[in-house]
Structure formats: C-alpha cells, structure tokens
XYZ file of C-alpha atoms in Angstrom:
744
model
C 0.000 0.000 0.000
C 1.288 3.458 -0.841
C 1.261 6.050 1.914
C -0.173 9.512 1.354
C 0.505 12.819 2.955
C -0.487 16.413 2.281
C -3.395 17.312 0.040
C -4.040 17.567 -3.634
C -3.122 20.855 -5.304
C -5.771 23.464 -4.855
C -7.440 23.319 -8.206
C -8.328 26.334 -10.195
C -8.912 24.326 -13.355
C -10.591 21.236 -11.930
C -9.460 17.980 -13.428
C -6.537 19.445 -15.287
C -4.564 20.023 -12.087
C -1.414 17.833 -12.175
C -0.800 15.200 -9.518
C 2.592 14.450 -7.870
C 4.006 10.954 -7.780
C 7.348 10.418 -6.066
C 9.477 7.327 -6.712
C 12.011 6.483 -4.015
C 14.525 4.251 -5.800
C 16.165 4.411 -9.190
C 19.612 4.634 -10.695
C 21.252 3.440 -7.465
C 21.327 -0.334 -7.856
C 23.704 -0.634 -10.753
C 27.245 -0.945 -9.396
C 28.822 -4.285 -8.564
C 30.378 -5.118 -5.221
C 33.776 -4.720 -6.893
C 33.039 -1.085 -7.691
C 31.485 -0.580 -4.265
C 34.609 -1.955 -2.601
C 36.824 0.285 -4.735
C 34.923 3.403 -3.605
C 35.318 2.472 0.063
C 38.963 1.501 -0.371
C 39.733 4.794 -2.115
C 39.211 6.296 1.343
C 40.134 3.417 3.679
C 43.222 2.149 1.831
C 44.639 5.651 1.417
C 45.570 5.589 5.120
C 48.322 3.055 4.378
C 50.413 5.970 3.097
C 50.459 7.836 6.422
C 48.883 5.793 9.255
C 51.901 3.618 10.082
C 54.352 6.496 10.319
C 51.981 8.652 12.362
C 51.305 5.790 14.794
C 54.992 4.940 15.294
C 55.840 8.578 15.842
C 53.215 8.656 18.621
C 53.693 5.328 20.424
C 57.030 3.867 19.329
C 58.327 0.727 17.633
C 55.375 -1.554 18.450
C 53.011 0.674 16.414
C 52.766 -1.728 13.418
C 51.080 -4.362 15.606
C 48.529 -1.810 16.790
C 47.880 -0.744 13.193
C 47.380 -4.395 12.252
C 45.100 -4.845 15.273
C 43.024 -1.830 14.243
C 42.598 -3.301 10.760
C 41.387 -6.590 12.280
C 39.051 -4.620 14.554
C 37.641 -3.056 11.382
C 35.655 -6.272 10.855
C 33.649 -5.363 13.973
C 33.044 -1.800 12.760
C 32.051 -3.282 9.396
C 29.315 -5.265 11.154
C 28.017 -2.117 12.859
C 27.543 -0.420 9.510
C 26.042 -3.545 7.964
C 23.386 -3.730 10.696
C 22.644 -0.038 10.279
C 22.258 -0.458 6.511
C 20.078 -3.526 7.043
C 17.608 -1.446 9.071
C 17.288 1.109 6.251
C 17.637 3.988 8.708
C 16.953 7.007 6.527
C 19.089 10.115 6.739
C 22.517 8.792 7.739
C 24.294 9.131 11.074
C 22.251 12.188 12.017
C 18.926 10.358 11.755
C 20.338 7.156 13.325
C 21.327 9.061 16.459
C 18.285 11.353 16.404
C 15.856 8.436 16.246
C 17.666 6.538 18.985
C 18.952 9.191 21.394
C 17.365 12.503 20.489
C 18.194 15.652 18.483
C 20.846 17.044 20.856
C 23.201 14.086 20.518
C 22.289 13.899 16.831
C 23.655 17.401 16.275
C 26.791 16.517 18.254
C 27.314 13.329 16.237
C 26.935 15.009 12.870
C 29.312 17.771 14.010
C 32.001 15.181 14.755
C 31.276 13.497 11.419
C 31.723 16.792 9.567
C 34.967 17.313 11.516
C 36.069 13.877 10.265
C 35.286 14.805 6.654
C 36.909 18.223 6.946
C 40.146 16.554 8.158
C 40.057 13.757 5.545
C 40.968 16.104 2.711
C 43.885 17.923 4.360
C 45.566 14.832 5.840
C 45.294 12.963 2.527
C 46.518 15.719 0.244
C 49.271 16.854 2.654
C 50.450 13.242 2.748
C 50.550 13.237 -1.062
C 52.618 16.440 -0.957
C 55.014 14.849 1.530
C 55.577 11.923 -0.841
C 56.200 14.211 -3.822
C 58.623 16.406 -1.873
C 60.547 13.377 -0.616
C 60.794 12.041 -4.170
C 62.109 15.372 -5.442
C 64.828 15.292 -2.779
C 65.745 11.711 -3.740
C 66.119 12.833 -7.349
C 68.283 15.781 -6.251
C 70.546 13.300 -4.436
C 70.794 11.199 -7.586
C 71.757 14.292 -9.592
C 74.258 15.350 -6.889
C 72.425 18.636 -6.344
C 72.459 20.416 -2.998
C 68.997 21.959 -3.287
C 66.400 20.462 -0.963
C 62.662 20.968 -1.176
C 61.203 22.128 2.181
C 58.895 19.164 2.701
C 56.223 20.641 4.968
C 56.001 23.940 3.092
C 55.783 22.173 -0.263
C 53.171 19.748 1.076
C 51.021 22.595 2.416
C 51.223 24.563 -0.841
C 50.478 21.484 -2.912
C 47.544 20.638 -0.643
C 46.019 24.118 -1.013
C 46.243 23.952 -4.818
C 44.673 20.493 -4.993
C 41.909 21.540 -2.601
C 41.140 24.584 -4.758
C 41.007 22.342 -7.834
C 38.518 19.931 -6.287
C 36.539 22.852 -4.861
C 36.005 24.096 -8.406
C 35.188 20.606 -9.672
C 32.534 20.233 -6.964
C 31.131 23.700 -7.711
C 30.663 22.538 -11.305
C 29.047 19.360 -10.061
C 31.646 16.883 -11.373
C 31.130 13.857 -9.145
C 33.422 10.949 -8.534
C 33.081 7.950 -10.837
C 33.064 4.385 -9.552
C 34.735 3.342 -12.819
C 37.669 5.716 -12.300
C 37.933 4.677 -8.661
C 38.062 1.020 -9.684
C 40.945 1.791 -12.061
C 42.839 3.604 -9.299
C 42.367 0.666 -6.952
C 43.548 -1.737 -9.661
C 46.752 0.298 -9.991
C 47.051 0.394 -6.188
C 46.644 -3.390 -6.122
C 49.583 -3.700 -8.528
C 51.684 -1.649 -6.079
C 50.565 -3.775 -3.114
C 51.230 -6.977 -5.073
C 54.772 -5.845 -5.862
C 55.353 -5.050 -2.188
C 54.021 -8.444 -1.094
C 56.593 -10.111 -3.348
C 59.540 -7.730 -3.004
C 59.332 -7.213 0.778
C 59.623 -10.936 1.736
C 62.495 -11.300 -0.755
C 64.274 -8.338 0.842
C 63.732 -9.753 4.337
C 65.036 -13.142 3.187
C 68.084 -11.733 1.398
C 69.001 -9.405 4.272
C 68.250 -11.920 7.017
C 65.753 -9.630 8.753
C 63.161 -12.265 9.712
C 63.944 -11.689 13.355
C 63.629 -7.903 13.074
C 59.960 -7.957 14.014
C 58.520 -4.924 15.840
C 58.348 -5.306 19.638
C 55.230 -7.011 20.939
C 52.216 -4.717 21.576
C 52.686 -4.738 25.333
C 52.630 -1.766 27.736
C 56.338 -2.115 28.532
C 57.206 -1.656 24.839
C 55.212 1.557 24.408
C 57.163 4.809 24.148
C 54.720 7.688 24.028
C 55.934 10.912 22.444
C 55.346 14.079 24.462
C 52.639 15.241 22.059
C 50.963 11.816 22.251
C 50.473 11.947 26.030
C 48.310 15.041 26.176
C 46.825 15.649 29.603
C 48.012 12.199 30.734
C 51.577 13.509 30.788
C 53.044 13.403 34.282
C 50.120 11.421 35.712
C 49.837 7.799 36.784
C 47.287 6.925 34.099
C 49.775 5.803 31.456
C 51.323 3.495 34.056
C 48.097 1.464 34.068
C 48.577 -1.264 31.401
C 44.983 -1.227 30.143
C 44.944 2.565 29.819
C 48.278 2.532 27.950
C 46.976 -0.092 25.499
C 43.759 1.854 24.871
C 45.671 5.118 24.325
C 48.045 3.375 21.899
C 45.084 1.820 20.088
C 43.539 5.284 19.805
C 46.700 6.705 18.235
C 46.489 3.972 15.574
C 42.773 4.256 14.853
C 43.158 6.740 12.000
C 44.226 3.784 9.840
C 40.556 2.709 9.867
C 39.138 5.947 8.508
C 36.735 5.650 5.612
C 34.082 3.253 6.892
C 31.421 5.940 6.622
C 31.831 5.525 2.861
C 30.742 1.874 3.182
C 27.299 2.999 4.300
C 27.211 5.733 1.679
C 27.622 3.321 -1.251
C 25.007 0.884 0.096
C 22.189 2.421 -1.925
C 24.226 2.045 -5.116
C 25.119 -1.640 -4.707
C 23.368 -4.029 -7.059
C 20.734 -6.558 -6.016
C 20.834 -8.616 -3.799
C 21.925 -5.601 -1.795
C 22.687 -7.064 1.631
C 24.564 -10.046 0.225
C 26.634 -7.788 -2.009
C 27.181 -5.375 0.887
C 28.628 -8.247 2.909
C 30.987 -9.136 0.045
C 31.950 -5.479 -0.375
C 32.665 -5.114 3.349
C 34.727 -8.310 3.499
C 36.747 -7.339 0.429
C 37.371 -3.926 1.945
C 38.473 -5.248 5.335
C 40.786 -7.958 4.031
C 42.341 -5.586 1.519
C 42.930 -3.033 4.269
C 44.466 -5.681 6.546
C 47.005 -6.517 3.847
C 47.488 -3.057 2.328
C 47.759 -1.111 5.586
C 48.428 -3.671 8.339
C 50.856 -6.131 6.723
C 52.702 -3.528 4.650
C 53.231 -1.391 7.769
C 54.788 -4.403 9.525
C 57.055 -4.972 6.497
C 58.139 -1.318 6.602
C 59.116 -1.649 10.266
C 61.169 -4.760 9.510
C 62.926 -3.451 6.395
C 63.628 0.245 7.047
C 66.539 0.481 9.538
C 65.623 1.904 12.924
C 68.116 4.753 12.680
C 66.648 6.180 9.454
C 62.976 5.208 9.760
C 62.055 8.471 11.568
C 63.030 10.259 8.353
C 60.183 8.443 6.611
C 57.391 8.801 9.165
C 55.565 11.164 6.781
C 56.106 8.987 3.693
C 56.502 5.443 5.020
C 55.757 3.592 1.757
C 58.256 5.799 -0.065
C 60.879 4.935 2.556
C 60.012 1.260 2.185
C 60.486 1.477 -1.587
C 63.932 3.050 -1.205
C 65.108 0.399 1.298
C 64.145 -2.689 -0.671
C 66.881 -4.929 -2.073
C 67.965 -4.252 -5.617
C 69.671 -1.650 -7.831
C 69.196 1.975 -6.811
C 67.579 2.980 -10.120
C 65.076 0.136 -9.819
C 64.173 1.211 -6.290
C 63.896 4.835 -7.390
C 61.635 3.823 -10.264
C 59.400 1.941 -7.855
C 59.443 4.959 -5.535
C 58.182 7.085 -8.443
C 55.418 4.534 -9.044
C 54.495 4.659 -5.339
C 54.263 8.440 -5.483
C 52.038 8.290 -8.577
C 49.738 5.766 -6.929
C 49.719 7.747 -3.694
C 48.978 10.961 -5.545
C 46.002 9.353 -7.306
C 44.417 7.747 -4.270
C 45.229 10.534 -1.787
C 44.126 13.362 -4.074
C 40.959 11.405 -4.811
C 40.290 11.297 -1.077
C 40.061 15.104 -1.140
C 37.179 14.881 -3.597
C 35.575 12.137 -1.502
C 35.788 14.313 1.598
C 34.171 17.290 -0.138
C 31.397 15.176 -1.608
C 30.838 13.471 1.744
C 30.785 16.669 3.804
C 28.526 18.338 1.248
C 26.170 15.367 1.426
C 26.078 15.340 5.224
C 25.389 19.072 5.460
C 22.762 18.843 2.723
C 21.077 16.046 4.643
C 21.079 18.183 7.783
C 19.705 21.128 5.799
C 16.939 18.930 4.394
C 15.890 18.050 7.940
C 15.458 21.729 8.762
C 18.630 22.042 10.858
C 20.349 24.461 8.456
C 18.635 27.514 7.061
C 17.637 27.273 3.356
C 20.281 29.902 2.513
C 22.913 27.146 2.586
C 21.072 25.007 0.023
C 20.376 27.652 -2.603
C 21.794 26.284 -5.876
C 24.498 28.020 -7.826
C 22.878 29.916 -10.714
C 24.970 28.366 -13.459
C 25.758 24.869 -12.206
C 22.912 24.205 -9.796
C 25.178 22.938 -6.976
C 24.955 23.843 -3.290
C 27.926 26.155 -3.683
C 27.646 27.846 -0.293
C 28.117 24.563 1.534
C 30.969 23.610 -0.801
C 32.605 27.013 -0.218
C 32.352 26.512 3.550
C 33.950 23.064 3.324
C 36.797 24.282 1.114
C 37.508 27.280 3.370
C 37.668 25.056 6.452
C 39.963 22.571 4.697
C 42.313 25.255 3.414
C 42.378 26.880 6.851
C 43.260 23.482 8.343
C 46.105 22.998 5.861
C 47.535 26.468 6.474
C 47.115 26.120 10.242
C 48.978 22.797 10.279
C 51.719 24.130 7.954
C 51.926 20.699 6.393
C 52.728 18.986 9.699
C 51.331 15.445 9.491
C 51.570 14.924 13.269
C 49.012 17.646 14.003
C 46.708 16.495 11.208
C 46.926 12.844 12.242
C 45.996 13.600 15.848
C 43.054 15.782 14.867
C 41.879 13.257 12.291
C 41.929 10.358 14.755
C 39.785 12.451 17.124
C 37.050 12.911 14.518
C 37.181 9.303 13.313
C 36.692 7.651 16.698
C 33.830 9.910 17.833
C 32.026 9.372 14.546
C 32.367 5.591 14.944
C 31.303 5.706 18.589
C 28.121 7.702 17.984
C 27.221 5.431 15.089
C 27.750 2.239 17.096
C 25.912 3.627 20.124
C 22.970 4.662 17.966
C 22.754 1.234 16.327
C 22.890 -0.480 19.732
C 20.034 1.648 21.078
C 18.001 0.982 17.941
C 18.515 -2.760 18.518
C 16.055 -2.442 21.430
C 13.701 -0.062 19.640
C 13.363 -1.824 16.309
C 13.126 -5.454 15.283
C 13.325 -5.267 11.480
C 17.075 -5.813 11.103
C 18.006 -7.842 8.024
C 21.462 -8.303 9.506
C 22.557 -8.337 13.133
C 26.001 -7.889 14.622
C 27.204 -11.411 15.576
C 27.451 -12.828 19.129
C 23.931 -12.342 20.453
C 22.811 -14.265 23.545
C 19.239 -15.130 24.567
C 18.567 -14.403 28.252
C 15.185 -14.333 30.001
C 13.412 -14.138 26.677
C 15.469 -11.163 25.474
C 18.305 -11.025 23.000
C 21.423 -9.371 24.376
C 23.751 -7.899 21.690
C 27.027 -8.904 23.348
C 29.185 -8.337 20.262
C 27.663 -4.942 19.495
C 27.966 -3.895 23.143
C 31.662 -4.861 23.339
C 32.432 -3.008 20.093
C 30.611 0.092 21.323
C 32.429 -0.110 24.652
C 35.846 -0.354 22.959
C 35.046 2.608 20.714
C 33.799 4.576 23.710
C 36.935 3.908 25.759
C 39.161 4.825 22.821
C 37.145 8.014 22.223
C 37.571 9.045 25.866
C 41.282 8.145 25.788
C 41.737 10.284 22.663
C 39.921 13.112 24.394
C 42.662 13.279 27.046
C 45.711 12.089 25.086
C 45.336 14.370 22.050
C 45.460 17.815 23.581
C 45.589 19.859 20.369
C 43.055 17.660 18.587
C 40.682 17.801 21.553
C 40.805 21.587 21.748
C 40.141 22.053 18.046
C 37.762 19.112 17.773
C 35.622 20.174 20.718
C 35.669 23.793 19.537
C 34.659 22.720 16.026
C 31.888 20.494 17.385
C 30.566 23.259 19.639
C 30.626 25.820 16.823
C 28.700 23.562 14.455
C 26.335 22.515 17.232
C 25.543 26.183 17.893
C 25.118 26.849 14.155
C 22.741 23.899 13.835
C 20.746 24.966 16.902
C 20.402 28.611 15.821
C 19.547 27.631 12.247
C 16.919 25.190 13.460
C 15.387 27.907 15.651
C 15.375 30.396 12.749
C 13.767 27.792 10.487
C 10.962 27.204 12.965
C 10.379 30.936 13.432
C 10.366 31.871 9.736
C 8.696 28.829 8.280
C 5.263 30.463 8.438
C 6.656 33.499 6.591
C 7.598 31.531 3.493
C 5.630 31.973 0.296
C 2.622 29.671 0.156
C 3.225 27.013 -2.469
C 1.114 24.259 -3.974
C 0.273 21.351 -1.686
C 0.950 17.974 -3.254
C -0.272 14.454 -2.705
C 2.796 12.240 -2.347
C 2.530 8.617 -3.390
C 5.828 6.937 -2.504
C 6.698 3.919 -4.627
C 9.541 1.419 -4.462
C 10.295 2.069 -8.134
C 8.898 3.925 -11.117
C 5.516 2.516 -12.061
C 3.807 3.688 -15.247
C 0.377 2.553 -14.049
C 0.648 4.587 -10.843
C 1.816 7.588 -12.839
C -0.980 7.036 -15.349
C 1.611 7.299 -18.105
C 0.986 5.095 -21.105
C 3.862 3.597 -23.117
C 4.962 6.187 -25.620
C 4.719 9.059 -23.127
C 6.963 12.124 -23.216
C 9.334 12.501 -20.242
C 10.481 16.072 -19.551
C 13.418 16.593 -17.170
C 13.419 19.840 -15.168
C 15.619 21.177 -12.389
C 15.603 24.987 -12.389
C 12.221 26.743 -12.366
C 13.907 29.718 -14.045
C 14.839 27.581 -17.072
C 11.720 25.722 -18.229
C 11.319 26.898 -21.816
C 11.575 23.291 -22.967
C 8.611 22.288 -20.806
C 6.540 25.150 -22.170
C 7.245 24.007 -25.750
C 6.378 20.402 -24.960
C 3.108 21.501 -23.382
C 2.294 23.590 -26.448
C 2.851 20.910 -29.081
C 1.937 17.636 -27.350
C -1.438 16.036 -28.106
C -2.521 14.410 -24.837
C -4.791 11.990 -26.677
C -1.676 10.372 -28.109
C 1.035 11.032 -25.504
C 1.017 11.565 -21.753
C 3.515 14.028 -20.281
C 5.687 13.072 -17.297
C 7.681 15.910 -15.741
C 10.550 14.568 -13.661
C 13.320 16.081 -11.586
C 16.428 14.291 -10.369
C 16.944 14.620 -6.626
C 20.692 14.593 -7.203
C 22.748 12.970 -4.471
C 26.442 12.038 -4.354
C 28.386 9.059 -2.941
C 29.138 11.154 0.082
C 25.348 11.855 0.482
C 23.913 8.502 -0.391
C 23.816 6.688 2.925
C 20.427 4.991 3.169
C 17.159 5.878 1.499
C 16.129 9.480 1.825
C 13.121 10.217 3.988
C 9.972 11.610 2.411
C 10.765 15.111 3.635
C 14.273 14.853 2.188
C 13.146 13.357 -1.119
C 10.490 16.015 -1.647
C 11.992 19.092 -0.009
C 10.926 22.737 -0.230
C 12.985 23.136 -3.397
C 11.128 20.339 -5.219
C 7.869 21.781 -3.949
C 8.726 25.198 -5.369
C 9.927 23.682 -8.640
C 6.748 21.676 -9.162
C 4.602 24.653 -8.179
C 5.975 26.430 -11.256
C 5.364 23.304 -13.340
C 1.728 23.285 -12.200
C 1.414 26.944 -13.134
C 2.699 26.306 -16.663
C 0.460 23.256 -17.088
C -2.626 25.124 -15.928
C -1.906 27.931 -18.376
C -1.862 25.402 -21.235
C -4.826 23.504 -19.799
C -2.982 20.204 -19.916
C -2.433 17.510 -17.323
C 1.063 16.355 -16.416
C 2.342 13.623 -14.137
C 5.131 14.563 -11.710
C 8.032 12.429 -10.549
C 11.019 12.870 -8.238
C 13.891 10.459 -8.820
C 16.931 10.287 -6.510
C 20.111 9.569 -8.426
C 23.878 9.865 -8.132
C 24.238 10.487 -11.861
C 21.472 12.672 -13.349
C 21.909 11.209 -16.826
C 21.487 7.658 -15.518
C 18.414 8.712 -13.556
C 16.743 10.398 -16.544
C 17.459 7.498 -18.888
C 16.318 4.946 -16.318
C 13.002 6.775 -15.896
C 12.387 7.041 -19.643
C 13.350 3.397 -20.146
C 11.097 2.141 -17.325
C 8.130 4.191 -18.544
C 8.766 3.060 -22.157
C 8.733 6.681 -23.248
C 8.785 7.711 -26.874
C 10.827 10.824 -26.116
C 13.008 12.266 -23.354
C 13.153 16.071 -23.412
C 15.692 18.221 -21.585
C 16.606 21.877 -21.604
C 19.987 23.100 -22.675
C 22.770 22.687 -20.125
C 24.425 25.799 -18.696
C 27.846 24.172 -18.653
C 28.013 22.105 -21.844
C 26.986 22.127 -25.481
C 23.814 20.335 -26.545
C 25.807 17.757 -28.504
C 27.889 16.877 -25.436
C 24.745 16.641 -23.297
C 23.206 14.319 -25.879
C 26.382 12.221 -25.938
C 26.357 11.715 -22.156
C 22.702 10.754 -22.131
C 23.417 8.364 -25.005
C 26.216 6.741 -22.991
C 23.846 6.392 -20.039
C 21.383 4.613 -22.345
C 24.111 2.269 -23.566
C 24.866 1.342 -19.929
C 21.300 0.231 -19.269
C 20.879 -3.518 -18.803
C 19.210 -5.443 -21.611
C 16.527 -5.277 -22.835
C 16.762 -1.540 -23.489
C 13.779 0.441 -24.677
C 14.513 2.639 -27.673
C 13.370 6.250 -27.515
C 14.313 9.691 -28.815
C 16.148 12.459 -27.018
C 15.261 16.093 -27.667
C 17.385 18.933 -26.275
C 15.461 22.213 -26.506
C 17.214 25.561 -26.326
C 15.509 28.975 -26.325
C 18.015 30.392 -28.835
C 19.188 27.354 -30.794
C 17.460 24.689 -32.897
C 16.447 21.573 -30.991
C 18.799 18.611 -31.105
C 17.177 15.227 -31.826
C 18.949 11.933 -31.155
C 17.482 8.457 -31.511
C 18.606 6.139 -28.731
C 18.550 2.615 -30.096
C 16.581 1.215 -33.084
C 13.621 3.496 -33.509
C 10.644 3.699 -35.878
C 10.791 6.948 -37.861
C 8.508 9.826 -37.018
C 6.620 10.486 -40.245
C 5.065 13.799 -41.171
C 1.254 13.661 -41.616
C 1.616 14.257 -45.356
C 4.126 11.360 -45.536
C 1.633 9.083 -43.825
C -1.073 10.228 -46.271
C 1.233 9.577 -49.243
C 2.099 6.115 -47.908
C -1.592 5.315 -47.534
C -2.423 6.561 -51.053
C 0.305 4.354 -52.574
C -0.974 1.394 -50.589
C -4.539 2.009 -51.804
C -3.435 2.293 -55.430
C -1.389 -0.912 -55.297
C -4.143 -2.766 -53.459
C -6.796 -1.809 -56.037
C -4.770 -1.889 -59.274
C -2.525 -4.917 -58.774
C -2.841 -8.536 -57.811
C -1.335 -7.890 -54.355
C -4.745 -7.519 -52.752
C -5.072 -8.103 -49.013
C -1.556 -9.472 -48.766
C -0.096 -5.980 -49.207
C 0.743 -4.011 -46.044
C 2.015 -0.500 -45.473
C 5.379 -1.883 -44.326
C 5.818 -3.510 -47.759
C 5.513 -0.116 -49.426
C 8.068 1.373 -47.028
C 10.446 -1.543 -47.575
C 10.327 -1.158 -51.373
C 10.889 2.597 -51.069
C 13.909 2.106 -48.815
C 15.482 -0.492 -51.133
C 14.942 1.729 -54.203
C 16.573 4.659 -52.351
C 19.496 2.425 -51.428
C 19.936 1.412 -55.117
C 19.816 5.065 -56.163
C 22.460 5.982 -53.586
C 24.697 3.181 -54.848
C 24.115 4.012 -58.538
C 24.109 6.833 -61.069
C 21.081 8.537 -59.515
C 22.923 9.264 -56.238
C 23.153 13.096 -56.739
C 19.431 13.355 -57.443
C 18.575 11.161 -54.442
C 20.795 13.202 -52.094
C 19.274 16.461 -53.359
C 15.792 15.134 -52.703
C 16.755 14.139 -49.142
C 18.216 17.617 -48.563
C 14.995 19.233 -49.795
C 13.047 17.054 -47.370
C 15.328 18.087 -44.482
C 14.792 21.769 -45.293
C 11.070 21.176 -45.449
C 11.206 19.597 -41.982
C-alpha cells in the first residue's frame, strides 16, 4: 500500500490540475560489489600511506602491531555499519542518532562526522605532498644537487592547490566515478602486489626475519610528548589497560573511511545485503594486507636509525630500502608516489562530496537555514556549503603548515567519535526496532530477550578509545571540541530560525505524495509512448513550455521529472519523504503546475533520486517506455555533449533496453534530436497520407490484394533509395533528401 501525505493541489482548473508521484529508488542499484569496494577503499586504503608512520611517531616501535590490530578490529566496525544499513535507517548518522537518542546528541554526532570529513581532505593531500617532496629530494641526491625541497612547506602549498582544484570541480558538479575509482584501486593493487613479493624477498636476502617490531605490550610503548596530552606526568599511562587503549587510539586513524561503506550501500546491485557483505569483506581484508601487513614490512625493512626520516612517507621509505639496484628502487618509488597521488588526491574529492552530502542532509531536515542550500545559478550545486567546506579545509592545511603529526591527531579524534556515535545509535536501535536484516554477531538469549554482546563490546571499545583520545590528544581535543561546539551552535540557531520563519515563506502548492519502491507507469498514469520532460531549475523551463504547447494528450502523456541529485558522500540509506520532496522540489513543481494550468494540460510529476542525473533520466524514460526524453539546454556544456552523455547512459542500461528519442530544446538554438537505439521513424502527416495513397493504389490496381501491407511499401521505397544511392542517380537522391530536411 502506498502512503499519502499532504493534500491535492488546490485546483483552479478542476481535473486538469497535475498530480505528484514520487518514486524512491532508481539509478542506485547498478554498481557491482567490486566497484562498491573500490569506492570504500579509495578512502580506507589511502591511510596506508600515512597511518603507520603517524602511529609509530606517537607510540614507538610496536606501532605496526597496533595498526594491524586496528585493521582486524575493522571487521567489527564493518558489522556495525552492515546492521545499520540492514535497518534502512533514513538520513545517515544524524537520523540514526536522532531516532535513537534525540536531536541534541544527533547534532553533536553530525558535528564530529563533519569534523572527520573536513580533516580527511587535508591529511590525505598533505600526505601526497610529503611523498612528492621526498621524491624530489631523492632525485636531487641522484643528480648530486644540494637543493632540498622544504617538505612541509611544499606539502602545504600542494595541498592548497589540490583543494582549490577539487573545490572548483565540486562547484561545477563533477562527481566521482566508480569506474575511475576502480581503475585507481587496480593500480594500487599492482603496487601492493609488488610489495608483497619484493618485501619478503628483501627480508630473506638481508636476514631480517627476526627484526619484528616489539610485541604490543605496555612495557614496549614509548609515548611521544605530544601523544600523552593531559596524561603527561600522571599515573594513568602506568596502568597497562589505559596505555593499550591510548596506543590503540593513536592507531585508529588507519581505519578511517568506513562511513563511505554505508554511503555506497544504496548504489550496490541486487541482492543488496549479500553484495554489501561481500563489499565489506573485500574492503576489510584488503585493508588488513594493504595497511596492516605492509606497515609491519616497513618496520622490519627500514633500519631503525633512518625510519624516523620516513614517518611522513613510510611507503616511499620502504620502496627506497628494498633490495635491488638503486635505479630500480627509485623507479618503484616514483610509481608509489604516482599511486599515492592518485588515491590521496581522490580522497580530497571524496571528503568534499561526503561533507557536502552530510550538510545537505542536515539542511533537508530543517537544521540548516535554506540559505545554505540555494543552488548556484549556473551549475545548480549547493555552492555555499561547498565554499564553507573548502575554506575550512584550506584553513586546516595552512594552520597545520603541512605537519602530518598535528593532522593525524586531529583526524583520529574525529574518526573515533564518529564511529562511537554510530555504534551507540545502532545499539540503542537494537532495542527499539526489530526489522534488522542483519545483526552484529554474538547475540545471547537471556530471560526471553536477545542481548547484543558483540555490538555492546564493540561500542564499549570505541567509547573507551574516544575518551582516551579526548585526554591524550590535547591539540586535537581543543580544536575538535571547539569545532563540534561551533557547528552545534550553528545547527541549533539555524533550526530555531527555520521554525520561526517557516510560516513566513511563500505559500506554495500542496501535493499528494505517493511513494513507490520504483517507477511505475500505471501509478503515474503514463501510457507507453509518453513524453518525459526533465526539469531542475524553475527559471529555465522553456523546454517544458514548448512540450506543453505541441503535445497532443490523446496520443502522448507528459511526465515531468526532476532528479533529486545525491552524491556518494550523500547517499547513505534511502532518503526520507521530507528529504526526497523538499521545499525546493515543492517550489519547482509549483511552477510546473502553473505552466500546465496555463496550457490547460495535465502532467504527471516524478522525483527520482540519483547519483548520476543522466542515468536517472534514462532509467526513468526506459522504465516508462517513453517515446521521447526532453531536456533543456545545459548551462555548462553544449547540446551535442549533453546528448552524448545521455546516449552513454542509455548504452549502460541492462538489456533489454527500450529505444526512444532524445530532444534537447534551447531557447536560442534549434532543438537537437537523437534516436537512442533502433527506432521507428517519425513520419510527417503528409508522408503518412502519401504512404496510404500508394498502398490504396497498389491494393486496387494490382494482384497484391489483401496481402499488401504499409510496411511492404516502405520496404520497397527504402530499397529503391538504397539502389539510387549506390548508382548513377545518387546526386538526385541526395538532393531530394536535402529538400526534405529543409522542409522539416
């Protein structure tokens, strides 16, 4: 049964008033678990380039074992996110915590999550700059030059430039591609494979099998001054359990990126939960090897006296200390830097997309004032939120001056609190809801109740680590708490302003919302052969006006659709009804209703959430078996390029694909028509009349009789034209076709 809310539009033209139908899923179940795993690993596996060095700098030589332990613990965090996804909690971490523990903690949790995303970009791109600077210095050594690149300064400058680049890409609305991410992870896998072969050979040749890092015991921990925080000079670090927890906390940044696992869930192909499990397992095992095992190898191979030089570029140091000719090692170091640059720079884009998605989700729930969500006039993106994210990231880079120690501490602070709030929210929901498709393992029945022992232990570990980080990371705590408080205050004030001014907003149409699991032509009352019109900006709807003017509703229904565009960073769980049909969609469709009423024609309305707008539009037209998909001209690309992208989206549809036409209408340029797939020609009325007259003449004046059909006449005409084109009459035939084009 579909659920309804609101009322029908207040009719001024009776039955001609359009009705709204909102579909909740489309264009999100098309990527394989391989692509899903690559998206998650683009964030999670990037930590292998900096996590090991940062951890050893904080806690000493036994750090690789803690990093490996964190990667094994990631299987538990994986299960937390899998249970959350299995409950289909709409709205991400904010709604998970809000539904389980109230709006106050929800605002605090989303503030820490935003802090996590804000730090993801700087730590990743600064790490990439560190690798490039170190490589430049290695090359200077090879060339016997005395010049040395100032590593931190170079890394900070490089990071600012890359952040500005991705800021502009996000302003334009260029989203990350799962295909590109898969290619990057394939290249990264080549690097990891080489290390898994070359490192054991180096250990064997150099006899370093016994050079294992010290065991992860309290007596082997050597905390740096900065890593002790407010514990410095107290008895707390003398308590073995506290020391272990603090050390674990300093290594936890190697597990960053799990939020992306939940974000890609809506895009994973059917069967979703099974493929999510495969994606999560692939991600965890890859991270164990890529980050955990490789970090152990680095500790065994890089000599103790020079390893501190490589804390900021550990994999680069590992490459330069492998066995073999210097030029071969330098070549591999260059390859490592290229791979690191790809995956770490990509993490900047992921962080911007993710933070933008989180803040958009909060804005949709009424926690941020609408000012933040106003689209950019040319590109239609939420540029104010993107500007805020970029400014905070650049300020973080400049404030750190390229120092990875500061960034690593601050990043670990945001990561652990985000994980803790998520796990705590899922545990509370375990007692409030009973519709979980997947449950965290190790549940015990007691007195008729199920006790989530495994989930409780995981939440407890995350909570203890979060508290330990609060006291052991002095700088990170100050900035993290300040950041959280600032955003909490912003959210609270914005929410209050929203409540106070909501009644002052312009009264818009009220719509009846029928939420469906997928696009359904019968619910939309759209017959096969309908015309689908894509709209997004109510200031640019000339194409809709033209379609309304020239479409005969007796032959073709009109479906007006808008893509509720979401990104990978925004796509955790299904959107709620309020998020799917927000004030912006309401205002957009109010203008559609106005246009339709002026023409006296009925239209069907559809909201489709989609990561890629072209995929979403094509999927809708294909599902509805439309005869034509109509779009307006794009503000940022030529009509031919727009048509090409939509054509590629059609080619990516699974078989069988429905063939239809694409029309791109521009106010100041001729329309562009493209047939997608085999398509019957659209004949002019006079052509149909001529065809019928020829058929009548042949039927009456030949022995063909009832066996003759209109298609036979068309077939003969096409074959005769083909003979003319291949013979002496080609010029005359081409001239006749040209005259027909001009007539059209």
